[in-house]
Coordinates of C-alpha atoms and ligand atoms in Angstrom, one line a residue:
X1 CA 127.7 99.7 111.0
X2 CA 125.0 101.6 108.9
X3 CA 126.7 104.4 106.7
X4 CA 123.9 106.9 108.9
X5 CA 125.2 105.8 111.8
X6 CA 129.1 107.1 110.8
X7 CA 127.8 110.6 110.8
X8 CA 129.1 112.2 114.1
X9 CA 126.3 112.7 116.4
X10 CA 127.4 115.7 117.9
X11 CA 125.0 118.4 120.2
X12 CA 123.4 120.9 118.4
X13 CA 125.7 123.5 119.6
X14 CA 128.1 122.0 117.2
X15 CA 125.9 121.4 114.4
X16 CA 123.6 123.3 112.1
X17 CA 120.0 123.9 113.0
X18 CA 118.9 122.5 110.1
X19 CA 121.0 118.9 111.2
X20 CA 119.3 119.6 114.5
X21 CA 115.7 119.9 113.4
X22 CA 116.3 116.9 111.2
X23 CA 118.0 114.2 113.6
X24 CA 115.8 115.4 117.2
X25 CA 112.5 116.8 115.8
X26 CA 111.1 116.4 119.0
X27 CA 113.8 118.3 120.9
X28 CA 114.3 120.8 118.4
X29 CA 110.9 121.8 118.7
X30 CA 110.7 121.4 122.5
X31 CA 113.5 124.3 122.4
X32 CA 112.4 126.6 119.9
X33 CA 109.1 126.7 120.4
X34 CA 108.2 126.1 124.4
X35 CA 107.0 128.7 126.3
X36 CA 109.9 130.2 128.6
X37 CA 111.8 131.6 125.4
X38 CA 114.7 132.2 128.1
X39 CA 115.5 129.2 129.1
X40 CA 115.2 126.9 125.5
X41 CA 116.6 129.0 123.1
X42 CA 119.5 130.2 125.1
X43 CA 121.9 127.5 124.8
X44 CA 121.4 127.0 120.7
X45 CA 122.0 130.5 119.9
X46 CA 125.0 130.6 122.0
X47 CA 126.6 127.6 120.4
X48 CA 125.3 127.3 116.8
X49 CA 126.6 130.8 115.9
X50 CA 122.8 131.9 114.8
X51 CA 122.7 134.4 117.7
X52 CA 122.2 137.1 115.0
X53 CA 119.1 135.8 114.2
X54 CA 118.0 135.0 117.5
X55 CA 115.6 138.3 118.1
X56 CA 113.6 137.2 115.5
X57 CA 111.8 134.6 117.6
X58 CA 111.3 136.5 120.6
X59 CA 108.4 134.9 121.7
X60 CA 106.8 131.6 121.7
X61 CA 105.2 130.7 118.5
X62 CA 101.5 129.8 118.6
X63 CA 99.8 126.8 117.9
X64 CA 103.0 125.0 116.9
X65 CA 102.0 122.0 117.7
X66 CA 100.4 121.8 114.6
X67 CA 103.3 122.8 112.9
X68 CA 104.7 119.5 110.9
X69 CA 107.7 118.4 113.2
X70 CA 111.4 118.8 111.8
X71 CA 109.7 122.3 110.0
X72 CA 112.9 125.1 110.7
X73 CA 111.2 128.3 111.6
X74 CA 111.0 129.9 108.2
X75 CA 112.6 132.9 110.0
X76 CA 115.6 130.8 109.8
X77 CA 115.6 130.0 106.8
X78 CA 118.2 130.6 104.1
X79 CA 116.7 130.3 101.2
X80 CA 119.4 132.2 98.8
X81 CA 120.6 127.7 98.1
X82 CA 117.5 127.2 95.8
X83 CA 118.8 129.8 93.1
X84 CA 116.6 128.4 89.9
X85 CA 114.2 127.0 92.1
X86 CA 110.4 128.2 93.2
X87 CA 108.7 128.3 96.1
X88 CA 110.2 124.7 97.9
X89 CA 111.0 124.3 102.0
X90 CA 114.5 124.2 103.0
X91 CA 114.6 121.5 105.4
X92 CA 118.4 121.2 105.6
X93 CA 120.9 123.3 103.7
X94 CA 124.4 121.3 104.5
X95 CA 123.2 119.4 102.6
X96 CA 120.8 120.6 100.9
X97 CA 117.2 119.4 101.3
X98 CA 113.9 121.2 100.0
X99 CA 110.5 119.8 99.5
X100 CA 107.8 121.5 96.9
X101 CA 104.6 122.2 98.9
X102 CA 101.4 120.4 97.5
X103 CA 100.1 123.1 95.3
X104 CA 103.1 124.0 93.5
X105 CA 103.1 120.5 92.0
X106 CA 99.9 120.9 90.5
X107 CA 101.8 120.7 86.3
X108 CA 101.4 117.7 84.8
X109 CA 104.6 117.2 84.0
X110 CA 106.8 119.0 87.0
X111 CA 108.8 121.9 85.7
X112 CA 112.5 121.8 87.0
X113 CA 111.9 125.2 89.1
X114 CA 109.8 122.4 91.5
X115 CA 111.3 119.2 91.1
X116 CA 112.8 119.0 95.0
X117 CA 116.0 118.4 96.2
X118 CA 117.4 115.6 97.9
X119 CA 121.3 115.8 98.6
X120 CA 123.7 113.4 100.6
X121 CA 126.5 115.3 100.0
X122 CA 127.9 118.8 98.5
X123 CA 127.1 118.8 95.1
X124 CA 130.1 118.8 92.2
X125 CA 131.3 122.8 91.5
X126 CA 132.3 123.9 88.3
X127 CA 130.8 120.9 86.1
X128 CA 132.2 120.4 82.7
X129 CA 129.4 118.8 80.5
X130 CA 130.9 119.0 77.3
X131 CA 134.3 117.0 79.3
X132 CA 131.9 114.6 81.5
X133 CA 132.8 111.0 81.3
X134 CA 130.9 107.9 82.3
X135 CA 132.3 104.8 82.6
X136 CA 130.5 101.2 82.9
X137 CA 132.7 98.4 84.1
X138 CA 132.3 95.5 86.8
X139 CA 131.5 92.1 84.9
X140 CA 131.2 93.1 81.9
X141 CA 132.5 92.4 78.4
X142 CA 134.1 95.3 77.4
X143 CA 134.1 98.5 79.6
X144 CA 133.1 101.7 78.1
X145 CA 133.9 105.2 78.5
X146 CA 131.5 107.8 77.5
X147 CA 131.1 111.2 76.8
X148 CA 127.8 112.7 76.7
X149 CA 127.8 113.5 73.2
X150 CA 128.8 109.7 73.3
X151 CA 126.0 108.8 74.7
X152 CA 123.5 110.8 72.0
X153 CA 125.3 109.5 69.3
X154 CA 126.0 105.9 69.7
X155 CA 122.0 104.7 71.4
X156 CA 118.8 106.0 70.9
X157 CA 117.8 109.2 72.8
X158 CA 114.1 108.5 74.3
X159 CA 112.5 111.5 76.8
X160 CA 109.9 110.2 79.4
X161 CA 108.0 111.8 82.3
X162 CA 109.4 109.7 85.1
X163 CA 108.4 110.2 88.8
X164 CA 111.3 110.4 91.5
X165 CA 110.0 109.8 95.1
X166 CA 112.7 110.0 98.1
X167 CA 111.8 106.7 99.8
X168 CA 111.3 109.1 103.3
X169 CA 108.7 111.5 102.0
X170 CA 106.0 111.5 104.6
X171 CA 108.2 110.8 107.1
X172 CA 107.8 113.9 109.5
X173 CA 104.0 111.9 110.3
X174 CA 106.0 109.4 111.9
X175 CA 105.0 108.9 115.9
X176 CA 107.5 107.8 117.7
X177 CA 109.4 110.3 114.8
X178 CA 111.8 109.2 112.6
X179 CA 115.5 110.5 112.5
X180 CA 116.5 112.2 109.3
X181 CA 114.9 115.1 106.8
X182 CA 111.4 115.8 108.0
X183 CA 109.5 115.4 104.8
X184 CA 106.2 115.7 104.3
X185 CA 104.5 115.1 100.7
X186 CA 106.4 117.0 98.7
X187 CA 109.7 115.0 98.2
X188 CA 108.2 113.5 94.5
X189 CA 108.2 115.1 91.1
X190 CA 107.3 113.7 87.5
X191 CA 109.3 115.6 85.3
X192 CA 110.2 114.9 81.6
X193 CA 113.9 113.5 81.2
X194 CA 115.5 113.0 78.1
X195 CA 118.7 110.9 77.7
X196 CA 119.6 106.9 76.5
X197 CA 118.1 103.9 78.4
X198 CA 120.6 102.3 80.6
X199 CA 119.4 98.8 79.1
X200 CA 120.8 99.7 75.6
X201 CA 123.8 100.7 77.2
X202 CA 124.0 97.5 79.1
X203 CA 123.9 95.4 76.0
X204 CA 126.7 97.1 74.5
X205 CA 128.9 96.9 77.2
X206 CA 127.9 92.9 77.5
X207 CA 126.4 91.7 80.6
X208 CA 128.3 88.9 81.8
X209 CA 126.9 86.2 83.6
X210 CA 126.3 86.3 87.4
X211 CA 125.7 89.9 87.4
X212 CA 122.6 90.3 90.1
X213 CA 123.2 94.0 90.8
X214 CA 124.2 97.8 89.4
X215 CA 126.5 100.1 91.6
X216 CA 126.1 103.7 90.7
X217 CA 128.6 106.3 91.5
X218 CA 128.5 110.2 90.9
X219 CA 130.8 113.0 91.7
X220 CA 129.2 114.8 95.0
X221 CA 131.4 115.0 97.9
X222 CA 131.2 114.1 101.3
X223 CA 129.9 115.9 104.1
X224 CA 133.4 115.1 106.2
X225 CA 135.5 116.3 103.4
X226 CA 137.8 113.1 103.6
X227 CA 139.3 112.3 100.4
X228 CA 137.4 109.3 98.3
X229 CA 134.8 108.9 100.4
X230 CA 131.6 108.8 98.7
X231 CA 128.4 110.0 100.0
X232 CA 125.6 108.0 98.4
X233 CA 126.6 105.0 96.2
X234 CA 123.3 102.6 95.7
X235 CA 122.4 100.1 93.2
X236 CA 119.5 98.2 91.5
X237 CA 118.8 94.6 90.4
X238 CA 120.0 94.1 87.3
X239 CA 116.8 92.9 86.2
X240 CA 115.4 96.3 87.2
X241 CA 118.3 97.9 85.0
X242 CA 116.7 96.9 82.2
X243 CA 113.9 97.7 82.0
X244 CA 113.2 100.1 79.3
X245 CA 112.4 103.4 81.1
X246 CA 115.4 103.7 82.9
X247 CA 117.4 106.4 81.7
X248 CA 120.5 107.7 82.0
X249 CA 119.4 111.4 81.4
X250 CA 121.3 114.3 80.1
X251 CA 118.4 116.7 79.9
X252 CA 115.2 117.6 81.8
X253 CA 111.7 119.3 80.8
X254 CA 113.6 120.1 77.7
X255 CA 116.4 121.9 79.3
X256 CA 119.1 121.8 81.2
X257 CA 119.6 119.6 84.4
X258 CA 119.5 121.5 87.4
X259 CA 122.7 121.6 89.1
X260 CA 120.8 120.2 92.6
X261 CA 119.3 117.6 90.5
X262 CA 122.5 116.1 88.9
X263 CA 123.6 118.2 86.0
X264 CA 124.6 117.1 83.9
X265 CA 124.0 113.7 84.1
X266 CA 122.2 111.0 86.3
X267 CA 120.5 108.1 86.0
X268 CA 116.5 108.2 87.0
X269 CA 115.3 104.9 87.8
X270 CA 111.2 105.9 88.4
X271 CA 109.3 103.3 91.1
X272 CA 112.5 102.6 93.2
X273 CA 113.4 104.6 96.0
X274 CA 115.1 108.5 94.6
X275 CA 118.3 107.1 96.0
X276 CA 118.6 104.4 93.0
X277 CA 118.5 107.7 91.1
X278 CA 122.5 108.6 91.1
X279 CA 122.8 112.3 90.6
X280 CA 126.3 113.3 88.8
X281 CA 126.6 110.3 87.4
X282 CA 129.9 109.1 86.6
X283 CA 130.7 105.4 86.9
X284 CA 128.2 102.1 87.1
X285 CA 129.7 99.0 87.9
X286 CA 128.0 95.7 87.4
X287 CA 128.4 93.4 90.3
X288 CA 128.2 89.5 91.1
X289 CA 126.7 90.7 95.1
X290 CA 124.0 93.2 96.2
X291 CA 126.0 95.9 95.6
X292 CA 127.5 97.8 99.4
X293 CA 128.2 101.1 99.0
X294 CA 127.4 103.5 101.3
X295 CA 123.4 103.6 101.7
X296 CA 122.8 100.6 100.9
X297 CA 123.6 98.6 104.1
X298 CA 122.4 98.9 107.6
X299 CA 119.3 100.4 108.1
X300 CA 119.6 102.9 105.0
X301 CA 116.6 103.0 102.3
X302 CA 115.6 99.6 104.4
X303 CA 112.3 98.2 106.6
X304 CA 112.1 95.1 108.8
X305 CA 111.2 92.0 107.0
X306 CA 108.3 91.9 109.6
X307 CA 105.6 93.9 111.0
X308 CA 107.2 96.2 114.1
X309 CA 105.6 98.0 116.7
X310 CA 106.2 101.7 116.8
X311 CA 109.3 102.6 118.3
X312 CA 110.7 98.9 118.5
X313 CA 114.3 98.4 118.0
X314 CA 114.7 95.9 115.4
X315 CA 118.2 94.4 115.0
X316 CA 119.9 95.6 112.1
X317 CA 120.4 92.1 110.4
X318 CA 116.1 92.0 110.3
X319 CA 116.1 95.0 107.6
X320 CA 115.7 94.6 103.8
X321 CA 116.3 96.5 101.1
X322 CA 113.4 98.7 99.7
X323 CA 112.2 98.1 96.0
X324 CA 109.4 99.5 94.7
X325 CA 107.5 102.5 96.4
X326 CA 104.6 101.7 97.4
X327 CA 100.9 103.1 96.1
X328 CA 100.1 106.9 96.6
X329 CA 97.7 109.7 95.3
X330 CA 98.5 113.2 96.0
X331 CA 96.4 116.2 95.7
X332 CA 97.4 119.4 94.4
X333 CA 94.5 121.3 94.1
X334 CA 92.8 123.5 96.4
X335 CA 95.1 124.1 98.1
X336 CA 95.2 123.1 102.1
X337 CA 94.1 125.1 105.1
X338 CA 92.5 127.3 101.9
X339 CA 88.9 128.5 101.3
X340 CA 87.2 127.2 99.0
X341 CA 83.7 127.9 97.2
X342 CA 80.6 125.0 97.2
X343 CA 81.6 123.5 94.3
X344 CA 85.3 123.0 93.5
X345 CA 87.8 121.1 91.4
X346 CA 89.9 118.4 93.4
X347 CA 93.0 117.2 91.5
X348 CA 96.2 115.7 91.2
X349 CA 98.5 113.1 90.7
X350 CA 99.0 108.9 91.7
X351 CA 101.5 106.4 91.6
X352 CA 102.6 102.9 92.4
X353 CA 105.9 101.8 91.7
X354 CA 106.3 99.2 88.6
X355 CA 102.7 99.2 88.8
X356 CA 99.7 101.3 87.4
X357 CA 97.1 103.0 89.3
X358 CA 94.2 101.9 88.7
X359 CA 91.1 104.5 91.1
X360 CA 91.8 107.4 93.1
X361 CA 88.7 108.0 95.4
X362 CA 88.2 111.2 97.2
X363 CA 86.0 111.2 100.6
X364 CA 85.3 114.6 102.2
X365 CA 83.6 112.9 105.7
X366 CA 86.5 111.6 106.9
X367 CA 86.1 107.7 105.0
X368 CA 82.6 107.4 105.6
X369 CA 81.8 107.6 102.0
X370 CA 83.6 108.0 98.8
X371 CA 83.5 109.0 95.1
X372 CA 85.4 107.9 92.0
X373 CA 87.4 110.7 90.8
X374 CA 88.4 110.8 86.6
X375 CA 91.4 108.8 86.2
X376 CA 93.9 109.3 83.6
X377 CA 96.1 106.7 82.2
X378 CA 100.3 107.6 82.6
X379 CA 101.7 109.6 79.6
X380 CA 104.4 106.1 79.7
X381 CA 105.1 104.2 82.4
X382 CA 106.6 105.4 85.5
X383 CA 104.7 108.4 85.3
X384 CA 102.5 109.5 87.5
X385 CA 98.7 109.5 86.8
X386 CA 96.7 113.2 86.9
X387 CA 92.8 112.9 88.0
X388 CA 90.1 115.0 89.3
X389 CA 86.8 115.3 90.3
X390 CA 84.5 118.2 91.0
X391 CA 83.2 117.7 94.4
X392 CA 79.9 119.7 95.7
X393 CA 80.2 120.4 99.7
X394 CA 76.7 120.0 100.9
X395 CA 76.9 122.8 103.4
X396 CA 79.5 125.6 104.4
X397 CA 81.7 124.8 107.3
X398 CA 85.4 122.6 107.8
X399 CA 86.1 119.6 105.6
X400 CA 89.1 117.3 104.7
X401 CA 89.6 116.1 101.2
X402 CA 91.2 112.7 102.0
X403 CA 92.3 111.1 98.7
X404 CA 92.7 107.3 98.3
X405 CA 94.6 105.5 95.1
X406 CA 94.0 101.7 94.7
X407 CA 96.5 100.0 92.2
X408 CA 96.8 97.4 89.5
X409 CA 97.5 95.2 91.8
X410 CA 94.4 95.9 93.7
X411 CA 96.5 97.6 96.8
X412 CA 95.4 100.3 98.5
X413 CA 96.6 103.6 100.3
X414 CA 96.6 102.6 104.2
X415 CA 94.8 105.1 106.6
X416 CA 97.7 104.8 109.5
X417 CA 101.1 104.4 109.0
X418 CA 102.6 100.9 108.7
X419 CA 105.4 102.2 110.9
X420 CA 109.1 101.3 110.6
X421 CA 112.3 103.0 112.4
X422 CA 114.1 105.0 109.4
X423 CA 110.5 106.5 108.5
X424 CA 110.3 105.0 105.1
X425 CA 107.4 104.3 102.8
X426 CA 104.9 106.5 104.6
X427 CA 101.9 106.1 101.9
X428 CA 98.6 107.2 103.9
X429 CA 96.2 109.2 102.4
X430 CA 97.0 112.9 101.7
X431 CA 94.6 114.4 103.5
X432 CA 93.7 118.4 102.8
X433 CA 91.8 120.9 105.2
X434 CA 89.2 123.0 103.7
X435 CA 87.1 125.7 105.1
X436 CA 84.0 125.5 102.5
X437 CA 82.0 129.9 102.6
Ligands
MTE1 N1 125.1 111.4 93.6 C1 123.9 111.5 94.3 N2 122.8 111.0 93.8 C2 121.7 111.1 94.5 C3 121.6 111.6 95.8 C4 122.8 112.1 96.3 O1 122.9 112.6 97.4 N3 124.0 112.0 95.5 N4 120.4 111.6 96.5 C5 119.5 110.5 96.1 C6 118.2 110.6 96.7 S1 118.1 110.0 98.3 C7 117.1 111.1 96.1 S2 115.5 111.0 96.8 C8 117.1 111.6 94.7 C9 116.5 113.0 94.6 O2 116.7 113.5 93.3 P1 116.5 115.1 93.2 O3 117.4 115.8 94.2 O4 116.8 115.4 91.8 O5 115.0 115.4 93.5 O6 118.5 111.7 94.2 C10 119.3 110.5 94.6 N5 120.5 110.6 93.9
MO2 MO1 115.9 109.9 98.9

């Protein structure tokens, strides 16, 4: 049984809104947002304890069906979780969950304020840097505990912009949808981390032979609250491991880790799926087997080997685990569903796990044509890749910027989505609506 599967799958009386939103998009928005406000919203404010907030939505909202699904009703919403952070969507708060919209992630290098969340569990209370201990055992010569200041003393300290991408951004495009948080671009970030590459740590500790894979543990809870149960434990090929811009990182855009993004240490593996990225890091193990904690079996952070239909159940023994992330341009700038003037400056960032991107092309008539937009090359690699291009409308009126990144590989971004039933690796074009005055 899949470690997603274990959660209970109660109604939503019994569970939070955000839960609700997030596992029945559909339903959730059938409820809140369907015309006889009597009859859907009755039964959730009853049972979910929100009935405090239920004359806030007294009527049907408009147009929401072109609301993103899995999107809480902001009036909902809150937002007092994301102390230290600005401007992201709460898409779940137990736990917590927050995407940065597109034009807040216009920086280079993302500043920690916007980095997103992305949380399995509760989060570790009352951390103790300065008494933080990690330990690396499994197969390995000689195991090691280390302290932080350990850690700067003993290996070389290296800072890199590295970009983290949950391996189910995108998902809330998903048709049939896809169960779990409703993201839609915004669950990436490329900021700067500073700590020791886990490869020099592996050589100290020895690698012994027949190690194929990491296990990564940290200190966040579970959501049950039962005792040594751990909410996220995933791993990487140990070939992956190292790699030389894989750190174990005790610092971020020059500061301090934020506490939702694993102070005050975690590993940040850039290309791979966020999940390989352990928050709170405390413990890696090296292992003989793909390692099997919890997330890394069943259909968690995995696709069918083969090409599905949407909404075909595939038999959990057909999934495989996700590597690399695939090939992806976002754009930052204008901002969508904005106004913009004739001539403005399209930007923002592209990606391609272990790989290098190597165009972005912008269209603004829907793929009928496109232009070349400026390219830069990644500050290091496994960062993400700024361009722009200032693109001339040829007459006022409604246009979409699609954006389109091709990598090294010569792989390209799809126009529809190669579906699969966990709504992973959704890398279509990012598409922006302008109205051009
Ligand atoms: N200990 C721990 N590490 C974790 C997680 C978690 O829930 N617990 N979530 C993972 C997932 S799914 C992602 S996408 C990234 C997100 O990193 P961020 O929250 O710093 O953006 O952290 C990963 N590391
Ligand atoms: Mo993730």
């Amino acid at each position: 049984m899949g470690e997603e599967e274990e959660m209970p799958k109660d109604s939503h009386e019994t569970k939070g809104l955000y839960a609700f939103f997030a596992d029945s998009p559909r339903e959730a928005r059938r409820q809140f947002f369907d015309s006889e406000p009597e009859m859907s919203r009755r039964g959730f404010f009853t049972g979910a304890g929100l009935v405090a907030t239920g004359g806030l939505l007294g009527m049907a909202v408009p147009f929401y069906a072109n609301m993103p699904l899995g999107l809480v009703p902001a009036a909902f919403a809150s937002e007092d979780v994301l102390i230290g952070k600005d401007g992201l969507t709460l898409l779940n708060d137990r736990p917590i969950n927050a995407e940065t919209p597109a034009h807040l992630l216009d920086d280079a290098i993302t500043p920690t304020a916007r980095h997103f969340i992305r949380n399995n569990g509760l989060p570790p209370e009352d951390v103790d840097a300065a008494g933080w201990s990690l330990t690396v055992d499994g197969l390995v010569e000689n195991t090691l505990e280390l302290s932080i200041a350990d850690l700067r003393t003993q290996f070389e300290v290296v800072t890199m912009a590295l970009a983290i991408e949950c391996g189910g951004n995108g998902r809330a495009f998903f048709d049939p949808p896809a169960s779990g948080n409703q993201w839609t671009v915004g669950a990436v970030g490329c900021s700067e981390w500073t700590g020791v590459r886990l490869a020099d740590v592996l050589k100290k500790v020895g690698v012994k032979p027949g190690v194929v894979y990491t296990a990564h543990y940290g200190a966040d809870t579970h959501l049950s609250g039962k005792e040594g149960k751990l909410p996220i434990s995933r791993g990487v090929t140990i070939a992956k491991a190292m790699t030389d811009n894989v750190p174990i990182a005790f610092a971020m855009n020059g500061g301090a880790l934020h506490k939702q993004n694993g102070a005050p240490l975690r590993l940040v593996v850039p290309g791979w799926p966020g999940s390989c990225s352990q928050k709170w890091l405390t413990r890696i193990q090296l292992r003989d087997i793909v390692h099997d904690g919890p997330k890394m079996t069943g259909t968690s952070y995995r696709v069918p080997r083969y090409p599905v239909a949407p909404g075909d159940k595939v038999p959990k023994e057909d999934f495989e685990i996700i590597e690399r992330m695939p090939v992806k341009a976002l754009v930052t700038a204008p901002k969508s569903d904005s106004t913009a003037s004739r001539e403005v400056e399209v930007r923002g960032h592209a990606w391609s796990g272990d790989r290098t991107v190597s165009a972005v092309d912008l269209s603004i008539d829907f793929g009928k044509t496109w232009m070349g937009a400026d390219l830069d090359e990644p500050v290091n690699l496994g960062a993400w890749q700024n361009w722009r291009r200032v693109v001339s409308f040829p007459e006022v009126g409604y246009y979409e910027v699609w954006a389109r990144a091709t990598d090294s590989a010569g792989e390209m971004q799809p126009f529809a989505i190669d579906w699969n039933p966990k709504g992973y690796l959704n890398n279509t074009m990012h598409r922006v609506a302008l109205r051009v005055a």
